[in-house]
Amino acid sequence: MPSSTDLPLQCPVCSQALSPAGGQGTGPARLACASRHSFDAARQGYFNLLVGKGTPFEPDTAAMVEARFTFLGQGHYKPLADAVAAAVVPCLSPGDGAVLDSGTGTGHYLRTVLDTAAAQGHDVAAMGIDISKFALRRAARLNPEALNLVWDVWQRFPLADESVDAVTVVFAPRNAAEFARVLRPAGRLVVVTPRPGHLSAIAAVTGMLGIEEGKDERLAAAMAQYFEHESTSDVDITLSLTRREAADLAFMGPAGHHHSHADIAARLESSPEPLSDEARFRVLVYRPLKAA
Ligand SMILES: C[S@@+](CC[C@H](N)C(=O)[O-])C[C@H]1O[C@@H](n2cnc3c(N)ncnc32)[C@H](O)[C@@H]1O
Ligand SMILES: [Zn+2]
């Protein structure tokens, strides 16, 4: 049975193999290489492998992460999580399946992937990476069987070439070159993006940012050097939310960087309850060009 600690990790300092050491039951106490670079597990179980500075980035606050965790835990986006899992599970290698969730956040989508894979008889090694330690605290609790690493997706991943069957990227930054490098030749990249009209009713009330024009074209151009597009499916979810749920939903996104939760809740006060909106997602599946 593959374990997440069997994933071929590479030391972020010297690129030698990084192996688990110490600890019992709940996962390794540290990761260390032959040159004695060593990374201790945080109390919550994740590892911070970032040695230098990450990309300048305004991290989600602890309160935004909690709003995301609460909202996603209510199951409103289950059809999307199921669609991601349905794209991932068929490409898992029998016996040693491995998945990377890049920009894993609270680990919500990886959880569904792992549960769906297990229900279909797959044992899967998994890694979640994110630059936010607040998010990883949550992810490490939700997905204790995965390796949860603080890492910057714009740096070379601490993972050997061709080591995973699937990379999932749900509303998170996309480093196409690194995704292609760590994917096995028969692997797949699964990308989720919002479509025009996504949450437009809540956006109109709360001042959430809309979707930039030309996003699809930019994604296609960024992927073209490393990936061949395989399939697209749209997932539309009609939401019926309490004002509190709508406030969490708005606050967990970019609006949370500009407005307090209380401010967003105040804007929603005169909205009807339940509040109706439409979540519009696109799930894109890509094949690495090296698959040829
Ligand atoms: C909109 S959230 C999505 C999280 C999760 N995939 C989900 O859908 O619930 C975007 C995530 O990308 C992470 N992120 C942003 N820039 C990053 C970077 N340079 N490296 C790693 N993670 C990054 C954020 O910390 C955040 O957790
Ligand atoms: Zn090292």
mmCIF file of C-alpha atoms and ligand atoms in Angstrom:
data_model
loop_
_atom_site.group_PDB
_atom_site.id
_atom_site.type_symbol
_atom_site.label_atom_id
_atom_site.label_comp_id
_atom_site.label_asym_id
_atom_site.label_seq_id
_atom_site.Cartn_x
_atom_site.Cartn_y
_atom_site.Cartn_z
ATOM 1 C CA MET A 1 0.000 0.000 0.000
ATOM 2 C CA PRO A 2 1.593 3.296 -1.025
ATOM 3 C CA SER A 3 2.155 5.814 1.735
ATOM 4 C CA SER A 4 2.471 9.530 1.168
ATOM 5 C CA THR A 5 5.889 9.403 2.775
ATOM 6 C CA ASP A 6 6.982 7.066 -0.075
ATOM 7 C CA LEU A 7 6.616 9.932 -2.541
ATOM 8 C CA PRO A 8 10.049 10.759 -3.987
ATOM 9 C CA LEU A 9 10.594 14.022 -2.154
ATOM 10 C CA GLN A 10 13.612 16.160 -2.921
ATOM 11 C CA CYS A 11 15.420 18.378 -0.454
ATOM 12 C CA PRO A 12 14.698 22.024 -1.280
ATOM 13 C CA VAL A 13 18.300 22.935 -0.398
ATOM 14 C CA CYS A 14 20.408 20.280 -2.165
ATOM 15 C CA SER A 15 17.870 18.225 -4.213
ATOM 16 C CA GLN A 16 18.932 14.918 -2.651
ATOM 17 C CA ALA A 17 16.200 12.525 -1.536
ATOM 18 C CA LEU A 18 14.273 13.749 1.481
ATOM 19 C CA SER A 19 13.166 10.914 3.755
ATOM 20 C CA PRO A 20 10.804 10.678 6.706
ATOM 21 C CA ALA A 21 12.390 10.193 10.124
ATOM 22 C CA GLY A 22 11.141 9.773 13.702
ATOM 23 C CA GLY A 23 7.515 9.964 14.782
ATOM 24 C CA GLN A 24 5.047 7.158 15.251
ATOM 25 C CA GLY A 25 1.501 6.580 14.127
ATOM 26 C CA THR A 26 0.606 10.144 13.236
ATOM 27 C CA GLY A 27 3.289 10.558 10.558
ATOM 28 C CA PRO A 28 6.987 11.417 10.539
ATOM 29 C CA ALA A 29 8.446 13.902 13.007
ATOM 30 C CA ARG A 30 10.740 15.320 10.353
ATOM 31 C CA LEU A 31 11.979 15.065 6.795
ATOM 32 C CA ALA A 32 15.716 14.912 6.312
ATOM 33 C CA CYS A 33 18.269 14.408 3.510
ATOM 34 C CA ALA A 34 21.722 12.734 3.553
ATOM 35 C CA SER A 35 23.369 16.171 3.923
ATOM 36 C CA ARG A 36 21.400 16.668 7.152
ATOM 37 C CA HIS A 37 19.053 19.331 5.953
ATOM 38 C CA SER A 38 16.116 18.681 8.213
ATOM 39 C CA PHE A 39 12.534 19.942 8.390
ATOM 40 C CA ASP A 40 10.465 19.344 11.509
ATOM 41 C CA ALA A 41 6.743 18.638 11.358
ATOM 42 C CA ALA A 42 4.664 21.492 12.720
ATOM 43 C CA ARG A 43 2.514 20.577 15.705
ATOM 44 C CA GLN A 44 -0.489 20.306 13.363
ATOM 45 C CA GLY A 45 1.379 17.830 11.136
ATOM 46 C CA TYR A 46 2.380 19.848 8.077
ATOM 47 C CA PHE A 47 5.949 20.644 6.981
ATOM 48 C CA ASN A 48 7.324 24.013 5.999
ATOM 49 C CA LEU A 49 9.941 23.387 3.295
ATOM 50 C CA LEU A 50 10.283 27.013 2.199
ATOM 51 C CA VAL A 51 13.835 28.013 2.987
ATOM 52 C CA GLY A 52 14.021 31.377 1.264
ATOM 53 C CA LYS A 53 11.267 33.817 0.599
ATOM 54 C CA GLY A 54 8.164 32.712 -1.261
ATOM 55 C CA THR A 55 6.676 34.740 -4.102
ATOM 56 C CA PRO A 56 5.339 38.032 -2.724
ATOM 57 C CA PHE A 57 1.754 37.134 -2.034
ATOM 58 C CA GLU A 58 -0.989 38.400 0.202
ATOM 59 C CA PRO A 59 -1.925 35.260 2.147
ATOM 60 C CA ASP A 60 -5.500 34.480 3.109
ATOM 61 C CA THR A 61 -5.949 35.389 6.765
ATOM 62 C CA ALA A 62 -6.811 32.779 9.388
ATOM 63 C CA ALA A 63 -10.385 34.145 9.357
ATOM 64 C CA MET A 64 -10.657 33.731 5.560
ATOM 65 C CA VAL A 65 -9.375 30.156 5.850
ATOM 66 C CA GLU A 66 -11.977 29.421 8.525
ATOM 67 C CA ALA A 67 -14.728 30.842 6.297
ATOM 68 C CA ARG A 68 -13.519 28.602 3.431
ATOM 69 C CA PHE A 69 -13.374 25.567 5.683
ATOM 70 C CA THR A 70 -16.881 26.233 7.068
ATOM 71 C CA PHE A 71 -18.458 26.962 3.678
ATOM 72 C CA LEU A 72 -16.906 24.000 1.875
ATOM 73 C CA GLY A 73 -17.746 21.695 4.793
ATOM 74 C CA GLN A 74 -21.445 22.447 4.245
ATOM 75 C CA GLY A 75 -21.225 20.500 1.005
ATOM 76 C CA HIS A 76 -22.508 23.172 -1.402
ATOM 77 C CA TYR A 77 -19.682 22.445 -3.851
ATOM 78 C CA LYS A 78 -19.921 18.651 -3.617
ATOM 79 C CA PRO A 79 -20.765 18.265 -7.333
ATOM 80 C CA LEU A 80 -17.520 20.055 -8.150
ATOM 81 C CA ALA A 81 -15.462 17.933 -5.748
ATOM 82 C CA ASP A 82 -17.053 14.825 -7.283
ATOM 83 C CA ALA A 83 -16.222 16.059 -10.800
ATOM 84 C CA VAL A 84 -12.576 16.599 -9.828
ATOM 85 C CA ALA A 85 -12.410 13.126 -8.283
ATOM 86 C CA ALA A 86 -14.071 11.596 -11.371
ATOM 87 C CA ALA A 87 -11.355 13.154 -13.526
ATOM 88 C CA VAL A 88 -8.515 11.969 -11.268
ATOM 89 C CA VAL A 89 -9.427 8.416 -10.269
ATOM 90 C CA PRO A 90 -9.311 6.827 -13.764
ATOM 91 C CA CYS A 91 -5.694 7.924 -14.244
ATOM 92 C CA LEU A 92 -4.359 6.471 -10.977
ATOM 93 C CA SER A 93 -1.661 3.826 -11.455
ATOM 94 C CA PRO A 94 -2.867 0.504 -10.044
ATOM 95 C CA GLY A 95 -0.955 -0.250 -6.846
ATOM 96 C CA ASP A 96 1.020 2.974 -6.506
ATOM 97 C CA GLY A 97 -1.308 5.827 -7.345
ATOM 98 C CA ALA A 98 -0.073 9.295 -6.434
ATOM 99 C CA VAL A 99 -1.725 12.712 -6.492
ATOM 100 C CA LEU A 100 -0.529 16.278 -5.977
ATOM 101 C CA ASP A 101 -3.056 18.971 -5.041
ATOM 102 C CA SER A 102 -1.381 22.275 -5.833
ATOM 103 C CA GLY A 103 -2.728 25.262 -3.876
ATOM 104 C CA THR A 104 -4.581 22.766 -1.711
ATOM 105 C CA GLY A 105 -6.012 25.390 0.657
ATOM 106 C CA THR A 106 -7.922 23.602 3.398
ATOM 107 C CA GLY A 107 -7.530 20.302 1.508
ATOM 108 C CA HIS A 108 -11.244 20.022 0.709
ATOM 109 C CA TYR A 109 -10.962 18.764 -2.877
ATOM 110 C CA LEU A 110 -8.085 16.406 -2.082
ATOM 111 C CA ARG A 111 -10.250 14.831 0.645
ATOM 112 C CA THR A 112 -12.940 13.925 -1.910
ATOM 113 C CA VAL A 113 -10.324 12.614 -4.347
ATOM 114 C CA LEU A 114 -8.857 10.343 -1.647
ATOM 115 C CA ASP A 115 -12.268 9.121 -0.463
ATOM 116 C CA THR A 116 -13.465 8.433 -4.012
ATOM 117 C CA ALA A 117 -10.234 6.627 -4.854
ATOM 118 C CA ALA A 118 -10.488 4.500 -1.695
ATOM 119 C CA ALA A 119 -14.130 3.655 -2.465
ATOM 120 C CA GLN A 120 -12.968 2.354 -5.844
ATOM 121 C CA GLY A 121 -10.219 0.231 -4.311
ATOM 122 C CA HIS A 122 -7.227 2.529 -4.900
ATOM 123 C CA ASP A 123 -4.587 3.241 -2.293
ATOM 124 C CA VAL A 124 -3.135 6.621 -3.076
ATOM 125 C CA ALA A 125 -0.117 8.568 -1.892
ATOM 126 C CA ALA A 126 -0.972 12.254 -1.756
ATOM 127 C CA MET A 127 0.673 15.612 -1.342
ATOM 128 C CA GLY A 128 -0.940 18.995 -0.822
ATOM 129 C CA ILE A 129 1.112 22.154 -1.263
ATOM 130 C CA ASP A 130 0.154 25.684 -0.378
ATOM 131 C CA ILE A 131 1.978 28.849 0.618
ATOM 132 C CA SER A 132 -0.443 29.543 3.489
ATOM 133 C CA LYS A 133 0.334 27.887 6.787
ATOM 134 C CA PHE A 134 -3.150 28.789 8.047
ATOM 135 C CA ALA A 135 -4.646 26.756 5.210
ATOM 136 C CA LEU A 136 -2.234 23.878 5.796
ATOM 137 C CA ARG A 137 -3.157 23.615 9.455
ATOM 138 C CA ARG A 138 -6.656 22.803 8.285
ATOM 139 C CA ALA A 139 -5.485 20.584 5.407
ATOM 140 C CA ALA A 140 -3.231 18.555 7.717
ATOM 141 C CA ARG A 141 -6.197 17.821 9.978
ATOM 142 C CA LEU A 142 -8.542 16.979 7.114
ATOM 143 C CA ASN A 143 -6.018 14.876 5.172
ATOM 144 C CA PRO A 144 -3.654 13.395 7.762
ATOM 145 C CA GLU A 145 -2.630 10.631 5.346
ATOM 146 C CA ALA A 146 -1.286 13.206 2.857
ATOM 147 C CA LEU A 147 1.986 15.109 3.029
ATOM 148 C CA ASN A 148 0.997 18.725 3.491
ATOM 149 C CA LEU A 149 3.816 21.084 2.588
ATOM 150 C CA VAL A 150 4.167 24.838 2.815
ATOM 151 C CA TRP A 151 5.606 25.560 -0.583
ATOM 152 C CA ASP A 152 5.529 28.247 -3.257
ATOM 153 C CA VAL A 153 4.160 26.931 -6.561
ATOM 154 C CA TRP A 154 6.423 29.331 -8.449
ATOM 155 C CA GLN A 155 9.510 27.509 -7.206
ATOM 156 C CA ARG A 156 10.709 24.082 -8.344
ATOM 157 C CA PHE A 157 8.553 21.558 -6.467
ATOM 158 C CA PRO A 158 10.387 19.388 -3.871
ATOM 159 C CA LEU A 159 9.373 16.294 -5.835
ATOM 160 C CA ALA A 160 11.192 14.074 -8.345
ATOM 161 C CA ASP A 161 10.331 14.049 -12.067
ATOM 162 C CA GLU A 162 7.397 11.864 -13.148
ATOM 163 C CA SER A 163 6.234 10.964 -9.662
ATOM 164 C CA VAL A 164 2.454 11.559 -9.659
ATOM 165 C CA ASP A 165 -0.523 10.375 -11.744
ATOM 166 C CA ALA A 166 -2.556 13.520 -11.305
ATOM 167 C CA VAL A 167 -2.077 17.152 -10.395
ATOM 168 C CA THR A 168 -5.199 19.012 -9.291
ATOM 169 C CA VAL A 169 -5.386 22.812 -9.253
ATOM 170 C CA VAL A 170 -8.619 24.286 -7.961
ATOM 171 C CA PHE A 171 -8.712 28.103 -8.161
ATOM 172 C CA ALA A 172 -5.005 28.286 -7.481
ATOM 173 C CA PRO A 173 -1.917 29.529 -9.368
ATOM 174 C CA ARG A 174 -0.705 27.343 -12.241
ATOM 175 C CA ASN A 175 2.962 26.569 -12.835
ATOM 176 C CA ALA A 176 2.565 24.540 -16.039
ATOM 177 C CA ALA A 177 6.271 23.663 -16.344
ATOM 178 C CA GLU A 178 6.419 22.139 -12.865
ATOM 179 C CA PHE A 179 3.092 20.341 -13.255
ATOM 180 C CA ALA A 180 4.432 18.750 -16.441
ATOM 181 C CA ARG A 181 7.750 17.810 -14.833
ATOM 182 C CA VAL A 182 6.245 15.964 -11.859
ATOM 183 C CA LEU A 183 3.499 14.179 -13.824
ATOM 184 C CA ARG A 184 4.027 10.638 -15.001
ATOM 185 C CA PRO A 185 3.743 10.367 -18.803
ATOM 186 C CA ALA A 186 0.258 8.839 -18.572
ATOM 187 C CA GLY A 187 -0.806 11.323 -15.900
ATOM 188 C CA ARG A 188 -3.336 14.131 -16.110
ATOM 189 C CA LEU A 189 -3.564 17.737 -14.968
ATOM 190 C CA VAL A 190 -7.023 18.739 -13.714
ATOM 191 C CA VAL A 191 -7.660 22.486 -13.531
ATOM 192 C CA VAL A 192 -10.787 24.145 -12.148
ATOM 193 C CA THR A 193 -11.652 27.736 -13.018
ATOM 194 C CA PRO A 194 -14.764 29.868 -12.524
ATOM 195 C CA ARG A 195 -16.838 30.789 -15.604
ATOM 196 C CA PRO A 196 -18.462 34.123 -16.403
ATOM 197 C CA GLY A 197 -21.561 34.604 -14.280
ATOM 198 C CA HIS A 198 -20.057 32.662 -11.347
ATOM 199 C CA LEU A 199 -21.725 33.935 -8.139
ATOM 200 C CA SER A 200 -22.915 37.073 -9.917
ATOM 201 C CA ALA A 201 -25.822 37.735 -7.517
ATOM 202 C CA ILE A 202 -23.618 37.657 -4.414
ATOM 203 C CA ALA A 203 -20.891 39.594 -6.221
ATOM 204 C CA ALA A 204 -23.334 42.384 -7.027
ATOM 205 C CA VAL A 205 -24.187 42.819 -3.347
ATOM 206 C CA THR A 206 -20.822 42.219 -1.699
ATOM 207 C CA GLY A 207 -18.364 43.773 -4.140
ATOM 208 C CA MET A 208 -16.660 40.434 -4.915
ATOM 209 C CA LEU A 209 -14.319 40.687 -7.874
ATOM 210 C CA GLY A 210 -15.692 39.571 -11.225
ATOM 211 C CA ILE A 211 -13.917 37.282 -13.667
ATOM 212 C CA GLU A 212 -11.338 38.987 -15.841
ATOM 213 C CA GLU A 213 -11.948 39.055 -19.569
ATOM 214 C CA GLY A 214 -9.687 36.781 -21.622
ATOM 215 C CA LYS A 215 -8.904 34.398 -18.739
ATOM 216 C CA ASP A 216 -9.640 31.277 -20.817
ATOM 217 C CA GLU A 217 -7.316 32.413 -23.592
ATOM 218 C CA ARG A 218 -4.505 33.157 -21.139
ATOM 219 C CA LEU A 219 -4.903 29.736 -19.511
ATOM 220 C CA ALA A 220 -4.787 28.004 -22.901
ATOM 221 C CA ALA A 221 -1.644 29.921 -23.894
ATOM 222 C CA ALA A 222 0.106 29.166 -20.582
ATOM 223 C CA MET A 223 -0.620 25.454 -20.916
ATOM 224 C CA ALA A 224 0.151 25.001 -24.621
ATOM 225 C CA GLN A 225 3.916 24.549 -24.248
ATOM 226 C CA TYR A 226 3.571 21.597 -21.867
ATOM 227 C CA PHE A 227 0.082 20.162 -22.231
ATOM 228 C CA GLU A 228 -2.474 19.029 -24.718
ATOM 229 C CA HIS A 229 -6.074 19.798 -23.823
ATOM 230 C CA GLU A 230 -8.063 16.600 -23.391
ATOM 231 C CA SER A 231 -11.522 17.530 -22.151
ATOM 232 C CA THR A 232 -13.676 20.277 -20.690
ATOM 233 C CA SER A 233 -16.748 19.853 -18.557
ATOM 234 C CA ASP A 234 -18.851 22.515 -16.936
ATOM 235 C CA VAL A 235 -20.309 22.132 -13.474
ATOM 236 C CA ASP A 236 -23.172 24.476 -12.580
ATOM 237 C CA ILE A 237 -24.540 24.482 -9.056
ATOM 238 C CA THR A 238 -27.679 26.344 -7.991
ATOM 239 C CA LEU A 239 -27.038 27.622 -4.507
ATOM 240 C CA SER A 240 -29.649 28.412 -1.908
ATOM 241 C CA LEU A 241 -27.819 30.005 1.009
ATOM 242 C CA THR A 242 -28.409 31.635 4.336
ATOM 243 C CA ARG A 243 -26.985 35.149 4.591
ATOM 244 C CA ARG A 244 -24.309 33.743 6.869
ATOM 245 C CA GLU A 245 -23.286 31.139 4.256
ATOM 246 C CA ALA A 246 -23.252 33.808 1.548
ATOM 247 C CA ALA A 247 -21.049 36.009 3.734
ATOM 248 C CA ASP A 248 -18.590 33.132 4.276
ATOM 249 C CA LEU A 249 -18.570 32.446 0.553
ATOM 250 C CA ALA A 250 -17.792 36.062 -0.329
ATOM 251 C CA PHE A 251 -15.282 36.481 2.492
ATOM 252 C CA MET A 252 -13.275 33.329 1.614
ATOM 253 C CA GLY A 253 -12.407 34.780 -1.809
ATOM 254 C CA PRO A 254 -10.526 37.887 -2.910
ATOM 255 C CA ALA A 255 -13.161 40.141 -1.291
ATOM 256 C CA GLY A 256 -11.819 38.937 2.073
ATOM 257 C CA HIS A 257 -8.597 40.850 1.390
ATOM 258 C CA HIS A 258 -10.543 44.099 1.021
ATOM 259 C CA HIS A 259 -13.507 43.834 3.385
ATOM 260 C CA SER A 260 -14.093 42.443 6.856
ATOM 261 C CA HIS A 261 -16.547 39.593 7.386
ATOM 262 C CA ALA A 262 -18.778 42.011 9.322
ATOM 263 C CA ASP A 263 -18.718 44.503 6.451
ATOM 264 C CA ILE A 264 -19.716 41.800 3.940
ATOM 265 C CA ALA A 265 -22.434 40.504 6.283
ATOM 266 C CA ALA A 266 -23.806 44.061 6.624
ATOM 267 C CA ARG A 267 -24.028 44.399 2.826
ATOM 268 C CA LEU A 268 -26.034 41.168 2.692
ATOM 269 C CA GLU A 269 -28.427 42.196 5.459
ATOM 270 C CA SER A 270 -31.190 43.384 3.155
ATOM 271 C CA SER A 271 -30.893 40.352 0.822
ATOM 272 C CA PRO A 272 -33.673 37.747 0.914
ATOM 273 C CA GLU A 273 -33.047 34.498 2.732
ATOM 274 C CA PRO A 274 -32.478 31.960 1.302
ATOM 275 C CA LEU A 275 -30.299 33.766 -1.138
ATOM 276 C CA SER A 276 -30.105 32.224 -4.613
ATOM 277 C CA ASP A 277 -27.071 32.245 -6.835
ATOM 278 C CA GLU A 278 -25.373 30.139 -9.460
ATOM 279 C CA ALA A 279 -21.841 28.751 -9.091
ATOM 280 C CA ARG A 280 -20.346 28.162 -12.540
ATOM 281 C CA PHE A 281 -17.198 26.104 -12.815
ATOM 282 C CA ARG A 282 -15.117 24.673 -15.631
ATOM 283 C CA VAL A 283 -13.104 21.479 -15.146
ATOM 284 C CA LEU A 284 -10.315 21.178 -17.707
ATOM 285 C CA VAL A 285 -8.258 18.023 -18.145
ATOM 286 C CA TYR A 286 -4.825 18.146 -19.807
ATOM 287 C CA ARG A 287 -2.407 15.468 -20.995
ATOM 288 C CA PRO A 288 1.315 16.204 -20.694
ATOM 289 C CA LEU A 289 2.892 16.551 -24.156
ATOM 290 C CA LYS A 290 5.539 14.009 -23.154
ATOM 291 C CA ALA A 291 2.723 11.404 -23.186
ATOM 292 C CA ALA A 292 3.149 11.091 -26.972
HETATM 293 C C1 LIG B 1 -8.767 30.391 -3.858
HETATM 294 S S1 LIG B 1 -7.728 29.418 -2.813
HETATM 295 C C2 LIG B 1 -8.138 27.753 -3.330
HETATM 296 C C3 LIG B 1 -7.790 26.717 -2.315
HETATM 297 C C4 LIG B 1 -8.331 25.301 -2.598
HETATM 298 N N1 LIG B 1 -7.787 24.738 -3.820
HETATM 299 C C5 LIG B 1 -9.840 25.340 -2.657
HETATM 300 O O1 LIG B 1 -10.366 25.443 -3.762
HETATM 301 O O2 LIG B 1 -10.480 25.312 -1.609
HETATM 302 C C6 LIG B 1 -6.121 29.654 -3.552
HETATM 303 C C7 LIG B 1 -5.018 28.979 -2.763
HETATM 304 O O3 LIG B 1 -3.784 29.167 -3.476
HETATM 305 C C8 LIG B 1 -2.774 29.394 -2.525
HETATM 306 N N2 LIG B 1 -1.649 30.084 -3.172
HETATM 307 C C9 LIG B 1 -1.630 31.335 -3.692
HETATM 308 N N3 LIG B 1 -0.403 31.634 -4.175
HETATM 309 C C10 LIG B 1 0.371 30.543 -3.957
HETATM 310 C C11 LIG B 1 1.724 30.227 -4.220
HETATM 311 N N4 LIG B 1 2.531 31.095 -4.815
HETATM 312 N N5 LIG B 1 2.173 29.018 -3.857
HETATM 313 C C12 LIG B 1 1.358 28.113 -3.240
HETATM 314 N N6 LIG B 1 0.062 28.353 -2.962
HETATM 315 C C13 LIG B 1 -0.425 29.553 -3.315
HETATM 316 C C14 LIG B 1 -3.473 30.220 -1.448
HETATM 317 O O4 LIG B 1 -2.793 30.189 -0.205
HETATM 318 C C15 LIG B 1 -4.849 29.577 -1.382
HETATM 319 O O5 LIG B 1 -4.913 28.544 -0.409
HETATM 320 ZN ZN ZN B 2 19.558 18.586 1.499
#
